């Protein structure tokens, strides 16, 4: 079956209102932390508005395989019962395309006494580095066998000892893996990171009553956690700003567009894109701010922005927009000058080598882009008119970025392997079609 998507040039505009799907990072955490809280409290936990993307379903299936009972109450609402979890699974646990599943569960499972399991994943995930979690977890005493620090992994869980870990990178997956292991370790576990990465784990643990503290000092941003009993509380998940980002940029660059995106998480560790929008003079408003299960949320309106300025992204903003760099590159192509993205080496370790893949994809659209070790330089000129054939390399964020690019391409675009959008955003095309007006 040909899984390519072919689009002709689009002569209309985008208009209307959409509700964005639930946040993927928070959804993974609601399943994992929800299961731990359910086990500790002996009560069931309800999750409202869970992401149904393939990544979160990988986490869900793995938890079911370890004895967590999951009842579907309605479309996106579940009830978790982990009273009799966590049991040794009788099959290899498949993390699919999801780095968050593999790394966070590696933290939790390696801290469970006498728990044994094996992880695998798809071709993209099998290439991604796991040393970043194996190293700190081994320092805590974990026993993890790997294929040269890559999947497949074998975990022999045991009681771990708390450590203080200076993470060399600002990675929420590393921080979360160590904190989840710390929930079952002897003593107080501390993680220090150079910049603040997304803090959904900390917010959820605090919300459920775990013993967790956060702060900043000369060493960096620190979090401490120690074992105690969490409460059972309903977890409601806000919309994903990383999914909203595709429509935010599309509305800014397609002439005459105006789009209202409802229920978008605006946790400050995720809103680097809004800082870039200010730099680039994108026209947008934040409306109806509120808090849901400890997370900030709002509606975001974006209007066509005729004078997009070039922008520069580097340093501490990188973890706040790491997943938005592919779509921000699309924004850079219409800016009137040179945009520079640097300090983003870790993009090479995502679902694809995103630096290499973006440069290759943008060149296919005729964009003037130069690859650097830790980023790239894009010279915008506003006019995209190339018959483009691009590869997604099993990377959902590239697929959706190329789709947005196709909206401003005056010629035909073919996106190969487009179906990988299902990883995070199965409703993407339906919502895009809803907004398209002719
Ligand atoms: C995620 C953290 C980020 C992000 C990924 C999801 C998470 O990765 O790129 O899509 O849910 O913790 P790193 O923590 O490796 O930067």
XYZ file of C-alpha atoms and ligand atoms in Angstrom:
454
model
C 0.000 0.000 0.000
C 1.287 3.465 -0.887
C 1.307 5.507 2.313
C 2.245 8.740 0.564
C 0.130 11.884 0.666
C -0.046 13.972 -2.481
C -1.343 17.551 -2.312
C -1.989 20.083 -5.067
C -1.327 23.789 -4.513
C -3.819 25.294 -2.041
C -5.457 28.567 -3.111
C -7.782 29.070 -0.140
C -7.307 30.149 3.471
C -7.706 28.628 6.945
C -10.540 29.700 9.163
C -12.485 28.382 12.137
C -12.140 26.836 15.519
C -10.599 23.496 16.500
C -10.092 21.606 19.736
C -6.596 20.248 19.846
C -5.937 16.629 20.917
C -4.629 15.860 24.398
C -0.994 16.428 25.318
C 1.149 13.398 24.559
C 3.730 13.986 27.304
C 1.072 14.480 29.967
C -0.920 11.483 28.670
C 2.074 9.133 29.077
C 2.628 10.464 32.574
C -1.039 10.153 33.555
C -0.919 6.451 32.677
C 2.415 5.735 34.360
C 2.158 7.976 37.423
C -1.577 7.245 37.656
C -0.771 3.516 37.839
C 1.806 4.072 40.597
C -0.641 6.261 42.548
C -3.416 3.701 42.111
C -1.147 0.932 43.381
C 0.078 2.990 46.352
C -3.361 4.268 47.367
C -5.210 1.027 46.628
C -7.816 3.082 44.739
C -8.821 3.458 41.113
C -7.799 6.575 39.170
C -9.742 8.216 36.360
C -8.030 9.812 33.397
C -9.993 12.278 31.275
C -9.033 13.329 27.743
C -6.223 10.846 27.124
C -4.254 11.001 23.855
C -5.211 8.116 21.599
C -2.107 8.464 19.438
C -0.088 5.286 18.892
C 2.667 6.428 21.278
C 0.357 6.680 24.285
C -1.360 3.445 23.310
C 2.066 1.753 23.511
C 2.381 2.934 27.121
C -1.177 1.831 27.856
C -0.688 -1.672 26.408
C 2.565 -2.172 28.296
C 0.920 -1.226 31.587
C -1.935 -3.644 30.839
C 0.663 -6.333 30.175
C 2.050 -5.778 33.654
C -1.298 -6.262 35.368
C -2.737 -2.722 35.410
C -6.468 -3.046 34.756
C -7.662 -0.370 32.357
C -11.356 0.170 31.720
C -12.511 2.451 28.889
C -15.322 4.628 30.318
C -15.907 6.654 27.154
C -13.953 7.706 24.077
C -11.043 9.374 25.863
C -11.835 8.537 29.477
C -10.318 5.609 31.345
C -10.233 4.085 34.777
C -6.923 2.679 36.021
C -6.749 0.000 38.661
C -3.202 -0.996 39.564
C -3.965 -2.727 42.887
C -2.571 -6.028 41.635
C 0.163 -4.572 39.394
C 3.074 -4.802 38.629
C 3.405 -8.426 37.487
C 6.073 -9.820 35.205
C 4.763 -9.574 31.628
C 4.607 -12.755 29.592
C 5.697 -11.090 26.354
C 8.320 -8.648 25.098
C 7.064 -5.099 25.697
C 6.798 -3.131 22.460
C 7.353 0.625 22.833
C 6.629 1.202 19.118
C 7.943 4.617 18.056
C 7.816 6.091 21.554
C 11.007 7.223 23.302
C 8.955 8.533 26.222
C 7.435 5.079 26.803
C 10.826 3.351 26.715
C 12.719 5.844 28.862
C 10.102 6.594 31.520
C 9.111 2.956 31.973
C 12.775 1.987 32.139
C 12.976 4.226 35.232
C 9.881 2.806 36.896
C 10.402 -0.860 36.051
C 14.077 -1.010 37.007
C 13.083 0.136 40.527
C 10.524 -2.651 41.106
C 11.906 -5.511 43.147
C 11.894 -8.870 41.322
C 10.236 -7.370 38.233
C 11.665 -8.605 34.947
C 10.893 -7.457 31.416
C 12.267 -6.857 27.970
C 11.663 -3.765 25.809
C 11.719 -3.449 22.062
C 10.535 -0.833 19.563
C 10.235 0.073 15.897
C 13.172 0.699 13.542
C 13.344 4.394 14.511
C 13.291 3.738 18.268
C 15.886 0.960 18.019
C 18.378 3.545 16.730
C 17.816 6.042 19.560
C 20.227 6.371 22.501
C 19.213 4.799 25.813
C 22.531 5.424 27.610
C 21.068 8.693 28.881
C 18.713 6.710 31.169
C 20.761 3.531 31.614
C 23.664 5.532 33.089
C 21.840 7.290 35.973
C 19.641 4.254 36.683
C 22.740 2.030 36.886
C 24.231 4.538 39.332
C 21.166 3.851 41.481
C 21.944 0.118 41.249
C 19.650 -0.842 38.358
C 20.378 -3.921 36.260
C 19.722 -3.138 32.605
C 21.164 -5.147 29.730
C 21.113 -3.439 26.353
C 22.209 -3.802 22.779
C 25.123 -1.338 23.003
C 22.942 1.180 24.872
C 20.079 0.775 22.415
C 16.862 -1.299 22.345
C 16.180 -4.184 22.889
C 16.715 -3.804 26.647
C 16.376 -6.365 29.454
C 15.480 -5.045 32.892
C 15.902 -6.951 36.145
C 14.167 -4.741 38.675
C 15.427 -4.329 42.234
C 15.317 -1.957 45.179
C 17.422 1.037 44.147
C 19.394 3.599 46.121
C 18.761 7.329 45.808
C 21.408 9.409 44.022
C 22.101 13.014 43.129
C 22.326 13.107 39.352
C 23.744 16.015 37.368
C 22.167 15.472 33.969
C 24.485 16.724 31.221
C 21.438 17.512 29.031
C 18.120 19.231 29.734
C 15.936 16.192 29.027
C 12.516 15.629 30.562
C 12.741 11.953 29.703
C 15.990 11.535 31.645
C 14.720 13.622 34.568
C 11.439 11.702 34.662
C 13.091 8.266 34.435
C 15.275 9.062 37.467
C 12.389 10.628 39.431
C 10.110 7.642 38.761
C 12.875 5.311 39.932
C 13.319 7.615 42.926
C 9.712 7.005 43.993
C 10.763 3.473 44.994
C 14.378 4.118 46.018
C 15.947 4.261 49.482
C 16.533 7.924 50.370
C 16.049 11.240 48.574
C 16.751 11.257 44.828
C 17.902 14.540 43.287
C 18.156 15.437 39.588
C 19.855 18.633 38.442
C 19.597 19.817 34.840
C 21.354 22.713 33.074
C 18.129 24.253 31.722
C 14.554 23.541 32.773
C 13.004 20.836 30.564
C 9.247 20.196 30.530
C 8.063 19.683 34.112
C 4.852 17.681 33.702
C 6.201 14.817 35.851
C 6.920 17.187 38.728
C 3.504 18.893 38.409
C 1.627 15.578 38.342
C 3.589 14.086 41.241
C 2.913 17.216 43.303
C -0.782 17.167 42.318
C -1.080 13.569 43.542
C 0.638 14.370 46.842
C 4.108 12.859 46.270
C 7.026 14.229 48.307
C 8.639 16.360 45.635
C 10.488 19.690 45.726
C 11.896 21.831 42.932
C 14.204 24.842 42.799
C 17.106 26.583 41.115
C 20.595 27.288 42.393
C 24.100 27.815 41.025
C 24.245 24.161 39.881
C 21.079 24.417 37.778
C 17.426 23.431 38.052
C 16.925 20.740 40.694
C 14.141 18.363 41.704
C 14.085 16.029 44.702
C 11.727 13.144 45.277
C 11.308 10.471 47.938
C 8.969 7.542 48.369
C 5.607 8.086 50.001
C 2.009 7.259 49.275
C 0.253 9.252 46.586
C -3.486 9.970 46.593
C -5.934 8.878 43.935
C -7.312 11.886 42.068
C -8.832 12.341 38.616
C -6.266 13.441 36.038
C -7.547 15.604 33.198
C -5.255 16.246 30.272
C -4.966 19.575 28.464
C -4.460 19.960 24.695
C -1.008 19.525 23.191
C 0.790 22.742 22.209
C 3.166 20.621 20.100
C 0.173 19.486 18.010
C -1.401 22.962 18.022
C 1.912 24.330 16.692
C 1.227 22.983 13.169
C -2.046 24.907 12.899
C -0.584 27.959 14.665
C 2.151 28.257 12.041
C -0.239 27.359 9.202
C -2.610 30.172 10.250
C 0.304 32.638 10.426
C 1.610 31.879 6.924
C -1.461 31.097 4.775
C -2.895 34.398 3.504
C -6.161 35.646 5.049
C -6.274 32.916 7.708
C -7.588 33.204 11.264
C -7.744 30.132 13.497
C -8.844 29.662 17.107
C -7.299 26.636 18.810
C -9.080 25.681 22.000
C -7.778 24.048 25.165
C -4.020 24.312 24.541
C -1.583 23.611 27.395
C 0.552 26.687 28.047
C 2.901 25.350 30.700
C 5.858 27.807 30.459
C 8.297 24.904 29.895
C 6.468 24.261 26.581
C 5.730 27.750 25.256
C 9.038 28.609 23.582
C 7.056 28.782 20.330
C 5.109 31.775 21.659
C 8.390 33.579 22.426
C 9.494 32.898 18.846
C 6.127 34.166 17.564
C 6.779 37.444 19.413
C 10.273 37.675 17.879
C 8.898 36.893 14.417
C 5.954 39.317 14.868
C 3.319 36.648 14.339
C -0.130 38.002 15.231
C -1.662 35.962 18.052
C -3.730 36.254 21.255
C -3.957 34.089 24.364
C -7.523 33.886 25.662
C -9.431 32.291 28.510
C -6.454 31.223 30.695
C -7.189 28.621 33.381
C -5.624 25.653 35.243
C -6.541 21.970 34.821
C -5.008 19.230 37.032
C -2.152 21.594 37.899
C -1.407 22.539 34.252
C -2.049 25.966 32.678
C -4.313 26.000 29.641
C -5.761 28.622 27.262
C -7.263 29.168 23.816
C -4.852 30.534 21.201
C -5.930 32.621 18.231
C -3.474 33.103 15.368
C -3.982 35.411 12.387
C -2.254 35.620 9.029
C 0.905 37.635 9.649
C 2.122 39.397 6.494
C 5.468 40.646 7.864
C 7.194 37.697 9.487
C 10.646 38.598 10.816
C 13.598 36.224 10.961
C 14.349 34.775 14.401
C 17.160 33.217 16.390
C 16.754 30.237 18.731
C 19.519 29.071 21.069
C 20.389 28.230 24.687
C 17.740 27.850 27.363
C 14.773 28.235 25.002
C 15.705 24.985 23.194
C 14.070 22.525 25.652
C 10.981 24.797 25.680
C 10.415 24.253 21.957
C 12.473 21.190 21.067
C 9.551 19.416 19.350
C 8.454 22.585 17.528
C 11.708 23.124 15.634
C 10.508 21.309 12.477
C 7.395 23.487 12.215
C 9.290 26.650 13.202
C 11.579 25.932 10.256
C 8.500 26.232 8.055
C 7.842 29.648 9.637
C 11.468 30.631 8.943
C 11.029 29.930 5.216
C 8.596 32.853 4.890
C 10.508 35.302 7.119
C 12.213 38.170 5.356
C 15.808 37.300 6.270
C 18.062 34.744 7.899
C 16.812 32.671 10.860
C 19.330 30.754 12.955
C 18.663 27.650 15.048
C 21.586 26.524 17.228
C 22.371 24.551 20.440
C 19.890 21.919 19.240
C 22.241 18.963 18.765
C 19.760 16.607 20.473
C 17.460 16.988 17.456
C 19.729 14.392 15.882
C 18.451 11.864 18.492
C 14.702 12.287 17.915
C 12.345 10.058 15.886
C 14.748 10.816 13.009
C 17.988 12.813 12.788
C 15.821 15.895 12.550
C 18.641 18.257 11.568
C 19.652 16.149 8.586
C 16.068 15.270 7.637
C 14.743 18.859 7.858
C 17.608 20.192 5.757
C 16.994 17.482 3.155
C 13.203 18.073 3.191
C 13.414 21.860 3.006
C 15.875 21.653 0.112
C 13.291 19.565 -1.749
C 10.924 22.562 -1.380
C 13.648 24.802 -2.833
C 14.448 26.487 0.495
C 17.892 28.013 1.057
C 18.981 26.133 4.217
C 22.444 25.245 5.529
C 23.093 22.348 7.934
C 25.208 23.009 11.068
C 26.344 20.537 13.715
C 23.743 21.732 16.237
C 21.103 23.305 14.010
C 20.714 25.131 10.726
C 20.424 28.513 9.061
C 17.358 29.273 6.913
C 17.165 32.161 4.469
C 13.492 32.957 4.024
C 12.170 34.447 0.814
C 8.432 33.945 1.128
C 7.914 32.147 -2.182
C 7.792 28.339 -2.259
C 7.287 26.938 -5.717
C 8.919 23.544 -6.203
C 7.447 20.202 -7.096
C 8.571 18.540 -3.852
C 8.918 14.866 -2.912
C 9.833 14.497 0.774
C 10.480 11.576 3.144
C 9.154 11.439 6.714
C 11.685 8.866 8.016
C 8.965 7.514 10.415
C 8.892 10.967 12.022
C 5.395 12.334 12.646
C 6.537 15.899 13.247
C 8.266 16.008 9.878
C 5.132 14.642 8.172
C 2.941 17.405 9.639
C 5.518 20.147 9.020
C 5.722 19.143 5.356
C 1.934 19.181 5.145
C 1.926 22.804 6.380
C 4.691 23.569 3.891
C 2.506 22.090 1.137
C -0.179 24.695 1.949
C 2.129 27.486 0.773
C 3.791 25.512 -2.018
C 2.554 26.753 -5.392
C 3.323 23.316 -6.867
C 2.499 19.718 -5.977
C 3.908 18.086 -2.808
C 4.320 14.348 -2.178
C 4.945 13.318 1.456
C 6.199 9.741 1.636
C 5.266 7.668 4.704
C 2.665 10.232 5.781
C 0.757 7.713 7.939
C 3.316 8.133 10.760
C 1.184 11.156 11.852
C -0.818 8.546 13.788
C 2.019 8.399 16.279
C 0.828 11.597 17.937
C -2.039 13.106 15.961
C -4.442 10.706 14.202
C -6.996 13.539 13.716
C -4.519 15.833 11.938
C -5.914 15.623 8.389
C -9.522 15.789 9.568
C -8.829 19.024 11.473
C -6.822 20.484 8.570
C -9.686 19.758 6.186
C -12.140 21.365 8.616
C -10.134 24.616 8.617
C -9.577 24.803 4.851
C -11.902 27.317 3.150
C -12.011 28.031 -0.554
C 9.338 14.361 26.051
C 10.502 15.047 26.184
C 11.282 15.550 25.068
C 10.455 15.585 23.786
C 9.666 14.339 23.586
C 8.721 14.111 24.735
C 8.657 13.874 27.260
O 12.410 14.719 24.874
O 11.301 15.790 22.670
O 8.894 14.445 22.395
O 7.449 13.575 27.203
O 9.317 13.798 28.296
P 13.743 14.883 25.774
O 13.325 14.814 27.158
O 14.613 13.745 25.362
O 14.314 16.198 25.365
